[in-house]
C-alpha cells in the first residue's frame, strides 16, 4: 500500500482527495494535516467521510509526513514551496495542487502571485501534471505541479487545434464558466449563497492568474507565444467548469468532419478525455464527481470561427482527480485506478 | 386610463406584464386571455397577484379584445400574426412580445421559424421596439415588435462600437448566458430543476433563432452586413442574461478611456441603460426584476480584443418591461412610468 | 417629507430598507451609516440601487442622525440599545430591526443574547412591532421593536387559534424553514453557496433565540404560558420563510370550515395577511419581495392535528417591510404606503 | 456474474441503478428497457454513463428479460404488477422500486393508487425491502417491494422509539422535505426550475400515498395501529430527503442519553444507518450519492417532545441503492457490495 499524506486537508480539494483515495485500492491515507483542526477526527469536520476515513488531523510537520510515500499539497499558494524540498530530500514524492510550481517563468509567477518564490531552482525540476501532454515525464517525476481547473479545461479543448496548426494562435478566446467551489472553502462575502445564488457574473476580466498558465501550456504546444483572451465567470452552481473556446480557422483548415476525426484520434487512448459526437452540447452535470473531460466541436454557419465546448468537474479533473491520476502514473499503477467514478446525475 | 389586453396571459412574459401593469398609474388591464384557463381568476393561477389583479382569463377573441386601447401578445410565435391585422383595423395598438414581426426579411423568418408568415405585408409596418435605437418611430407606431431577450442584451452592448466604426464587424462574438425562465412556462424535460439545476451547458450553437435578429439590428447600425458568432448558454438560475461580447478593435481605435466616454455619452439620456465605471463586473442580480441594462467595458492586457459585459433581466428589459416602455412611448407617457422598479437584491 | 436614517446600511435588512424607501412617496433617506464604508457612495456597494439612492455612507454618529425624523436600526444585536436613548431624547422616533427591545423579560434576554442589556428601563417603553396585534400602540409609539422573521411567520399562523382557545397551548410545534439571507451579510463558512447549496439541514434544535420571542407573543395572546417546540431549518434558497405549524385541536373545537372562516374574519382588514382557500399550499415564491404573509389551513385525515402553513419573505414582512409598515403607522400614513410591491414570480 | 435487467431505464431511479450497477463487481446489466428509446444506446440518452454502459435500450418483453437472473422495475406504479408473475414463473427474482407490492391491504392500495391491482394474491408473497427490519425474509425472497423514499427516512428514524414503546404512537408527526428528483423524470410544469427554484412549499398535506406505507410499517413495529401526521415539502434542490420527526415521550421514558444509546445499539451492525453524536444536525449533502441514512436526536428544552432528524439521498437509500442492497441479500452477497460510495461533498 502506498502511504499518502495530505497537507491542507480542510479545503475542498483536500476533502475531495479523501473522497477519492478512501476507495483507492492501493493507497492508505496515513496523514492529513490542518493547523486549525489538529487533533480533531477528519470525519467530525466532514461527516460525509464517516465510515471511510478514521484518521485525525495532525500538525503539518515534516517529521510526521516523513512516513509517507507521497504527499499531496491541497494548500493555498505559497505553502508547498516552503516544504517540498525537505520532503523530496527524504525521497518522498510530492504532488502540488496549488500554483507554486506551475509556471517556469519565475518573475512572471512572482508578479501574478504577489510573492517571492521560495525555491526557484526547484521549479525547473517540477513536471506540469497534465497527463494528456506530459505522461512520460510524469511517470519519472518526483515533483508534479497539478494544473489549475481553468487551464485543464481550456488546454484539453485547444490542444489538437494548436498541435496541428489549424488556427490563428494570436487570436484565441476562452470564455469560461465555473461553479463557486473553485473559490475554495473560506469565509468570504463574495461566495455566500445570498451573493452568488441566482446570479451570474464575470470576474478578473482584466487579468486572472490562470492566464499565464494557459498561455505557457498552449505556447509550448504551438512552438510560439500564443495570444489569448481569457474571461472567467462565476456560475450559480457548486461544481463544474464549462469552457467555450473560440478560434479562427486557418485558410488551409480541414473540414469540421476532419477536425472531429482529429480530436477523436488525438484522445482515443485517453481514459479521461471523451470527444462527443460532432454538434453535441456537453453538460457539466455529466462529469460531476467524475474525472472526465467531455469535448464537443461546432462550426456555426460553416463560418471561420470554430467553437470548442469543454467541460470538467473543477474539483476532480480540475484538481484532486487529476492529482490521483498523476500519482497512479508516478507509482506505475494503472492510470485509472481508483478513478472509475460515474458522474452523479441528476 | 389606458385599457390594456394581454393575449397569452399564462406564460412568464404574460404574468410579468401583469406584475408591472398592476402598478402602472395610467393603465387598467381589462382583458387577459388563456384558452386553457378561460373563466378562471388570474390570481388563482398566480397567487403572487392576489390583491393586485381581479380579472379572470377569457377566450382570445377579437370582440373581447376590441374594448382595449392596446393589446400585448405574450404568446408563442405564430399567434400574433393571426390576430394583429384585425386589431389594428379597429384602431387598437399592438405590441408583440413574440418573434412574428421582428425580422423584415420574410423568407429568412420563415426559414428560422419553420412556418409560413400569415401577414408578410404587415411586417414592413412593424417598428422594432428597441427604444434606444427607434424611439421616434416607436412613438408613432401602431404595431411594435419587441426585441428578443438575447438581442436586447447583445445589441445594447455592441451598438456604440458599431455606430462609431471602432471594431471589425466581420468578426463579432457574443457568448451569452441565460436563466431558464427564458425557455418559457411549459412542461418540458429539458428545463426541469433536476435537469438544469447545478449544471451549465451551451445549446443551439449550430444556430439560434435570435441570430438573424441580432444580425439585422447590428447590420442596420453598421450600414453593412455584420458577421456574428452567437453562442447561447443555459445557466442554473431563473432570471437574468449576461452577454460577454468580444470584438477586435480597429487599428484607428480610440483608447479604452475614450471608448468608455463614448458609451457614457451614447447612453447618458437613456433611463434604462447604465454604463458602469470602467473595469466593473455587472451581476445579473443587480438588474433582477428591474428594466435596467448594466454595461461594463474591458480591454484585457491592453490587447486588440475588447470585452463588453452587458446584463439584463430577460423577463423585464428582455421582454415585458421593454414592452411597457414601448407602450409608454406609443401613448405619449413618460418613458419610465410604472417602471421605477428597484432590482431585488439579494 | 419624513427624513429617515438607517444605521447599519450594509446588511441585507439595511439594503432592503433602501430598496423599499427609495420608492416611498413620503420618505427621504438622508443618512445611511456604515463604519466600514463611511464616505463611499451607497450605490457603489449596491449597484442595484444606482439611479435610486444618491447618498454616501456616513459614520454612525448621533449628531449626524439628529437631522432625521426616524432612525431605523438594521444592525447586529447590541447596537440599537447603545444609541436609542440619545435619539429618543432628541425627539427622534426609533425603529429597531434587531432583537434589542423584543423581549420584556430582561434576564431572559441577557441569557439568550449573551450580553448585559444597556438600557433595561427603556425596554418597557418599546412597542413590539407586529401591527396585526399592536396597531394602536404602534401608532403612539416612539420606539418600536420589529419582530424577528421566524416569530412573524409563526405568530401570524397561530394567533387566531390561540386567541379563540381552539388548541392545546401546551403542545405547539413550529417546523420552520428559512432561506439563507436570514443569516445576514457576513463572511462565514456556514453560508457559502458550496456549503448551503443543494443541501438541507436543521439547526439550533436545542434552542434558538427566536423561541422566547415567539413564546412571549403567543403566551400574551393565550393569557397563559404556552409550550412550543421550535425547529428552524436552512433551505437552499435566498429569500423566504415557510412555517409548518402543528397543533392539537380541543375537544370542543369547530370544524375546519369554521376555523377557516375564523381566520378569514381575523385578517379580513389586514392588508398584508392573506388567508388562502382551505387546502391550499402557499409557495414562498408568491411572497418573494413583497410584504405579504400567505396562510393556509389543513386537517389531515380529519384527525386531531391541525396543520397551518404560513409563508413570508424574511427580509420584507420578516424585517424591512414590516419596519416600514410600522413607520407608516407611527407617522399617521396609510399603512400600505410604499409597500404596494408585487411578489417577483418566477 | 449476476445478469440484471432494468425495466424502465429512463427514469431517475433507472439511471441511478445503472450508475451503481456499472461498478458492481458481481453484476452485469444485460437488459435495459424503454418503449420510447428502444434501439438507442443508453449512453446516448445519458452521457454521464459513457464508457460505463455499452448496452442499448430494448422493448420491455418477457422473452428478452428471460435471460436475466434478476429484474428491477424502475417504472411508474402499475407496470410491475403486470409483468412480475411471468418473470417469477421463469425463476427470475424481481425487485420492484415502484409501489405495486408495498401495501398488504389491497383495498387500501387500490384507493390510494386509483387502480385495480393486477395480482392481489402475489402481494402477500412480496417482502417489504427494508433490510434493517426484514433482512432474513429478504434473503429468502423471490419478490421484493422496495420502500418509498419518504417511508425509508421516516421509518428508520422512528423505529427504535416504537420498538421500545418509548413514545405515544397515537400522535406521531413527520415533517419531511424532499429534493425535486423525487418527482421523477417527466415533463411537468410543477417541477420546472422556474417553478421550484428559489421557492419552498408543502404539498399533499391532505393525504400523500406514502402515508399508508409508513403507517403499515410503524404499526407493524408497534403491534398496534399508529396515528401519524405526514407533511411532505418540496425543497429547491435535486437530491436529498430530510425528515424532522416529532414524538411525545412516555411518562416512563428514558433520558435522552439512554435513548441515544438505544439508537446506537439498534443500528450498530447496520452498514448504512449512522447514528450521529447526540445534538448533531445532519445535512442532506453528507449522504448525497451514498446509500447512508444519518440520524440525530434532540430533546428541546428537556421537554416532552423528542425530535429525530433523519436524512437520506432519495435516489439511493430511498430507491436504487436500497434496491441493490436488497439484491445483494437475495443473492447471498456481502450487503455492502458495490455500495461503498462516498457522498459527494461539496
JSON list of N, CA and C in Angstrom, two decimals, chain A residues 278-316:
[
{"chain": "A", "resi": 278, "resn": "UNK", "atom": "N", "xyz": [-19.96, 15.05, -33.10]},
{"chain": "A", "resi": 278, "resn": "UNK", "atom": "CA", "xyz": [-19.97, 16.41, -33.64]},
{"chain": "A", "resi": 278, "resn": "UNK", "atom": "C", "xyz": [-21.32, 17.09, -33.41]},
{"chain": "A", "resi": 279, "resn": "UNK", "atom": "N", "xyz": [-21.27, 18.31, -32.91]},
{"chain": "A", "resi": 279, "resn": "UNK", "atom": "CA", "xyz": [-22.51, 19.05, -32.72]},
{"chain": "A", "resi": 279, "resn": "UNK", "atom": "C", "xyz": [-23.18, 18.84, -31.38]},
{"chain": "A", "resi": 280, "resn": "UNK", "atom": "N", "xyz": [-22.56, 18.03, -30.50]},
{"chain": "A", "resi": 280, "resn": "UNK", "atom": "CA", "xyz": [-23.14, 17.80, -29.18]},
{"chain": "A", "resi": 280, "resn": "UNK", "atom": "C", "xyz": [-22.94, 19.02, -28.27]},
{"chain": "A", "resi": 281, "resn": "UNK", "atom": "N", "xyz": [-23.70, 19.06, -27.18]},
{"chain": "A", "resi": 281, "resn": "UNK", "atom": "CA", "xyz": [-23.57, 20.13, -26.19]},
{"chain": "A", "resi": 281, "resn": "UNK", "atom": "C", "xyz": [-23.35, 19.51, -24.82]},
{"chain": "A", "resi": 282, "resn": "UNK", "atom": "N", "xyz": [-22.09, 19.39, -24.38]},
{"chain": "A", "resi": 282, "resn": "UNK", "atom": "CA", "xyz": [-21.82, 18.76, -23.08]},
{"chain": "A", "resi": 282, "resn": "UNK", "atom": "C", "xyz": [-22.40, 19.57, -21.92]},
{"chain": "A", "resi": 283, "resn": "UNK", "atom": "N", "xyz": [-22.98, 18.85, -20.94]},
{"chain": "A", "resi": 283, "resn": "UNK", "atom": "CA", "xyz": [-23.44, 19.47, -19.69]},
{"chain": "A", "resi": 283, "resn": "UNK", "atom": "C", "xyz": [-22.40, 19.23, -18.62]},
{"chain": "A", "resi": 284, "resn": "UNK", "atom": "N", "xyz": [-22.18, 20.22, -17.75]},
{"chain": "A", "resi": 284, "resn": "UNK", "atom": "CA", "xyz": [-21.23, 19.96, -16.66]},
{"chain": "A", "resi": 284, "resn": "UNK", "atom": "C", "xyz": [-21.75, 18.84, -15.74]},
{"chain": "A", "resi": 285, "resn": "UNK", "atom": "N", "xyz": [-23.07, 18.67, -15.66]},
{"chain": "A", "resi": 285, "resn": "UNK", "atom": "CA", "xyz": [-23.61, 17.64, -14.75]},
{"chain": "A", "resi": 285, "resn": "UNK", "atom": "C", "xyz": [-23.16, 16.25, -15.17]},
{"chain": "A", "resi": 286, "resn": "UNK", "atom": "N", "xyz": [-22.85, 16.07, -16.46]},
{"chain": "A", "resi": 286, "resn": "UNK", "atom": "CA", "xyz": [-22.47, 14.73, -16.92]},
{"chain": "A", "resi": 286, "resn": "UNK", "atom": "C", "xyz": [-21.05, 14.34, -16.56]},
{"chain": "A", "resi": 287, "resn": "UNK", "atom": "N", "xyz": [-20.29, 15.26, -15.98]},
{"chain": "A", "resi": 287, "resn": "UNK", "atom": "CA", "xyz": [-18.97, 14.91, -15.46]},
{"chain": "A", "resi": 287, "resn": "UNK", "atom": "C", "xyz": [-18.87, 15.22, -13.95]},
{"chain": "A", "resi": 288, "resn": "UNK", "atom": "N", "xyz": [-19.96, 15.61, -13.34]},
{"chain": "A", "resi": 288, "resn": "UNK", "atom": "CA", "xyz": [-19.93, 15.98, -11.92]},
{"chain": "A", "resi": 288, "resn": "UNK", "atom": "C", "xyz": [-19.50, 14.80, -11.04]},
{"chain": "A", "resi": 289, "resn": "UNK", "atom": "N", "xyz": [-18.42, 15.00, -10.32]},
{"chain": "A", "resi": 289, "resn": "UNK", "atom": "CA", "xyz": [-17.91, 13.96, -9.44]},
{"chain": "A", "resi": 289, "resn": "UNK", "atom": "C", "xyz": [-16.98, 12.98, -10.13]},
{"chain": "A", "resi": 290, "resn": "UNK", "atom": "N", "xyz": [-16.87, 13.06, -11.44]},
{"chain": "A", "resi": 290, "resn": "UNK", "atom": "CA", "xyz": [-16.01, 12.13, -12.20]},
{"chain": "A", "resi": 290, "resn": "UNK", "atom": "C", "xyz": [-14.75, 12.85, -12.69]},
{"chain": "A", "resi": 291, "resn": "UNK", "atom": "N", "xyz": [-13.78, 12.05, -13.16]},
{"chain": "A", "resi": 291, "resn": "UNK", "atom": "CA", "xyz": [-12.51, 12.62, -13.64]},
{"chain": "A", "resi": 291, "resn": "UNK", "atom": "C", "xyz": [-12.54, 12.89, -15.15]},
{"chain": "A", "resi": 292, "resn": "UNK", "atom": "N", "xyz": [-13.73, 12.87, -15.73]},
{"chain": "A", "resi": 292, "resn": "UNK", "atom": "CA", "xyz": [-13.83, 13.01, -17.19]},
{"chain": "A", "resi": 292, "resn": "UNK", "atom": "C", "xyz": [-13.83, 14.45, -17.67]},
{"chain": "A", "resi": 293, "resn": "UNK", "atom": "N", "xyz": [-13.31, 14.63, -18.87]},
{"chain": "A", "resi": 293, "resn": "UNK", "atom": "CA", "xyz": [-13.45, 15.87, -19.63]},
{"chain": "A", "resi": 293, "resn": "UNK", "atom": "C", "xyz": [-14.24, 15.51, -20.87]},
{"chain": "A", "resi": 294, "resn": "UNK", "atom": "N", "xyz": [-15.36, 16.19, -21.12]},
{"chain": "A", "resi": 294, "resn": "UNK", "atom": "CA", "xyz": [-16.12, 15.93, -22.33]},
{"chain": "A", "resi": 294, "resn": "UNK", "atom": "C", "xyz": [-16.00, 17.14, -23.24]},
{"chain": "A", "resi": 295, "resn": "UNK", "atom": "N", "xyz": [-15.74, 16.87, -24.52]},
{"chain": "A", "resi": 295, "resn": "UNK", "atom": "CA", "xyz": [-15.46, 17.92, -25.50]},
{"chain": "A", "resi": 295, "resn": "UNK", "atom": "C", "xyz": [-16.37, 17.76, -26.72]},
{"chain": "A", "resi": 296, "resn": "UNK", "atom": "N", "xyz": [-16.84, 18.89, -27.25]},
{"chain": "A", "resi": 296, "resn": "UNK", "atom": "CA", "xyz": [-17.63, 18.86, -28.49]},
{"chain": "A", "resi": 296, "resn": "UNK", "atom": "C", "xyz": [-17.23, 20.02, -29.39]},
{"chain": "A", "resi": 297, "resn": "UNK", "atom": "N", "xyz": [-17.35, 19.79, -30.70]},
{"chain": "A", "resi": 297, "resn": "UNK", "atom": "CA", "xyz": [-16.92, 20.78, -31.70]},
{"chain": "A", "resi": 297, "resn": "UNK", "atom": "C", "xyz": [-18.10, 21.32, -32.51]},
{"chain": "A", "resi": 298, "resn": "UNK", "atom": "N", "xyz": [-18.00, 22.61, -32.82]},
{"chain": "A", "resi": 298, "resn": "UNK", "atom": "CA", "xyz": [-19.01, 23.27, -33.65]},
{"chain": "A", "resi": 298, "resn": "UNK", "atom": "C", "xyz": [-18.36, 24.28, -34.59]},
{"chain": "A", "resi": 299, "resn": "UNK", "atom": "N", "xyz": [-18.98, 24.45, -35.76]},
{"chain": "A", "resi": 299, "resn": "UNK", "atom": "CA", "xyz": [-18.54, 25.48, -36.70]},
{"chain": "A", "resi": 299, "resn": "UNK", "atom": "C", "xyz": [-19.79, 26.24, -37.15]},
{"chain": "A", "resi": 300, "resn": "UNK", "atom": "N", "xyz": [-20.24, 27.22, -36.34]},
{"chain": "A", "resi": 300, "resn": "UNK", "atom": "CA", "xyz": [-21.52, 27.88, -36.62]},
{"chain": "A", "resi": 300, "resn": "UNK", "atom": "C", "xyz": [-21.60, 28.46, -38.03]},
{"chain": "A", "resi": 301, "resn": "UNK", "atom": "N", "xyz": [-22.73, 28.17, -38.68]},
{"chain": "A", "resi": 301, "resn": "UNK", "atom": "CA", "xyz": [-22.96, 28.66, -40.05]},
{"chain": "A", "resi": 301, "resn": "UNK", "atom": "C", "xyz": [-21.77, 28.39, -40.97]},
{"chain": "A", "resi": 302, "resn": "UNK", "atom": "N", "xyz": [-21.03, 27.33, -40.68]},
{"chain": "A", "resi": 302, "resn": "UNK", "atom": "CA", "xyz": [-19.91, 26.99, -41.55]},
{"chain": "A", "resi": 302, "resn": "UNK", "atom": "C", "xyz": [-18.91, 28.11, -41.74]},
{"chain": "A", "resi": 303, "resn": "UNK", "atom": "N", "xyz": [-18.88, 29.01, -40.74]},
{"chain": "A", "resi": 303, "resn": "UNK", "atom": "CA", "xyz": [-18.02, 30.17, -40.86]},
{"chain": "A", "resi": 303, "resn": "UNK", "atom": "C", "xyz": [-16.58, 29.91, -40.48]},
{"chain": "A", "resi": 304, "resn": "UNK", "atom": "N", "xyz": [-15.87, 30.98, -40.24]},
{"chain": "A", "resi": 304, "resn": "UNK", "atom": "CA", "xyz": [-14.44, 30.90, -39.99]},
{"chain": "A", "resi": 304, "resn": "UNK", "atom": "C", "xyz": [-14.11, 30.66, -38.51]},
{"chain": "A", "resi": 305, "resn": "UNK", "atom": "N", "xyz": [-15.14, 30.82, -37.68]},
{"chain": "A", "resi": 305, "resn": "UNK", "atom": "CA", "xyz": [-14.92, 30.69, -36.24]},
{"chain": "A", "resi": 305, "resn": "UNK", "atom": "C", "xyz": [-15.30, 29.29, -35.77]},
{"chain": "A", "resi": 306, "resn": "UNK", "atom": "N", "xyz": [-14.31, 28.61, -35.17]},
{"chain": "A", "resi": 306, "resn": "UNK", "atom": "CA", "xyz": [-14.56, 27.28, -34.62]},
{"chain": "A", "resi": 306, "resn": "UNK", "atom": "C", "xyz": [-14.89, 27.44, -33.14]},
{"chain": "A", "resi": 307, "resn": "UNK", "atom": "N", "xyz": [-15.89, 26.70, -32.68]},
{"chain": "A", "resi": 307, "resn": "UNK", "atom": "CA", "xyz": [-16.28, 26.75, -31.27]},
{"chain": "A", "resi": 307, "resn": "UNK", "atom": "C", "xyz": [-16.06, 25.39, -30.64]},
{"chain": "A", "resi": 308, "resn": "UNK", "atom": "N", "xyz": [-15.25, 25.35, -29.59]},
{"chain": "A", "resi": 308, "resn": "UNK", "atom": "CA", "xyz": [-14.99, 24.11, -28.86]},
{"chain": "A", "resi": 308, "resn": "UNK", "atom": "C", "xyz": [-15.60, 24.22, -27.47]},
{"chain": "A", "resi": 309, "resn": "UNK", "atom": "N", "xyz": [-16.40, 23.22, -27.11]},
{"chain": "A", "resi": 309, "resn": "UNK", "atom": "CA", "xyz": [-17.00, 23.19, -25.77]},
{"chain": "A", "resi": 309, "resn": "UNK", "atom": "C", "xyz": [-16.28, 22.12, -24.97]},
{"chain": "A", "resi": 310, "resn": "UNK", "atom": "N", "xyz": [-15.80, 22.48, -23.78]},
{"chain": "A", "resi": 310, "resn": "UNK", "atom": "CA", "xyz": [-15.02, 21.55, -22.96]},
{"chain": "A", "resi": 310, "resn": "UNK", "atom": "C", "xyz": [-15.49, 21.64, -21.51]},
{"chain": "A", "resi": 311, "resn": "UNK", "atom": "N", "xyz": [-15.95, 20.52, -20.93]},
{"chain": "A", "resi": 311, "resn": "UNK", "atom": "CA", "xyz": [-16.44, 20.54, -19.55]},
{"chain": "A", "resi": 311, "resn": "UNK", "atom": "C", "xyz": [-15.70, 19.55, -18.66]},
{"chain": "A", "resi": 312, "resn": "UNK", "atom": "N", "xyz": [-15.46, 19.98, -17.42]},
{"chain": "A", "resi": 312, "resn": "UNK", "atom": "CA", "xyz": [-14.87, 19.11, -16.40]},
{"chain": "A", "resi": 312, "resn": "UNK", "atom": "C", "xyz": [-15.53, 19.42, -15.05]},
{"chain": "A", "resi": 313, "resn": "UNK", "atom": "N", "xyz": [-15.24, 18.59, -14.06]},
{"chain": "A", "resi": 313, "resn": "UNK", "atom": "CA", "xyz": [-15.56, 18.92, -12.68]},
{"chain": "A", "resi": 313, "resn": "UNK", "atom": "C", "xyz": [-14.31, 19.59, -12.13]},
{"chain": "A", "resi": 314, "resn": "UNK", "atom": "N", "xyz": [-14.44, 20.85, -11.71]},
{"chain": "A", "resi": 314, "resn": "UNK", "atom": "CA", "xyz": [-13.25, 21.60, -11.29]},
{"chain": "A", "resi": 314, "resn": "UNK", "atom": "C", "xyz": [-12.51, 20.94, -10.12]},
{"chain": "A", "resi": 315, "resn": "UNK", "atom": "N", "xyz": [-13.25, 20.19, -9.29]},
{"chain": "A", "resi": 315, "resn": "UNK", "atom": "CA", "xyz": [-12.59, 19.57, -8.13]},
{"chain": "A", "resi": 315, "resn": "UNK", "atom": "C", "xyz": [-12.02, 18.19, -8.45]},
{"chain": "A", "resi": 316, "resn": "UNK", "atom": "N", "xyz": [-12.37, 17.60, -9.59]},
{"chain": "A", "resi": 316, "resn": "UNK", "atom": "CA", "xyz": [-11.87, 16.27, -9.92]},
{"chain": "A", "resi": 316, "resn": "UNK", "atom": "C", "xyz": [-10.82, 16.39, -11.02]}
]
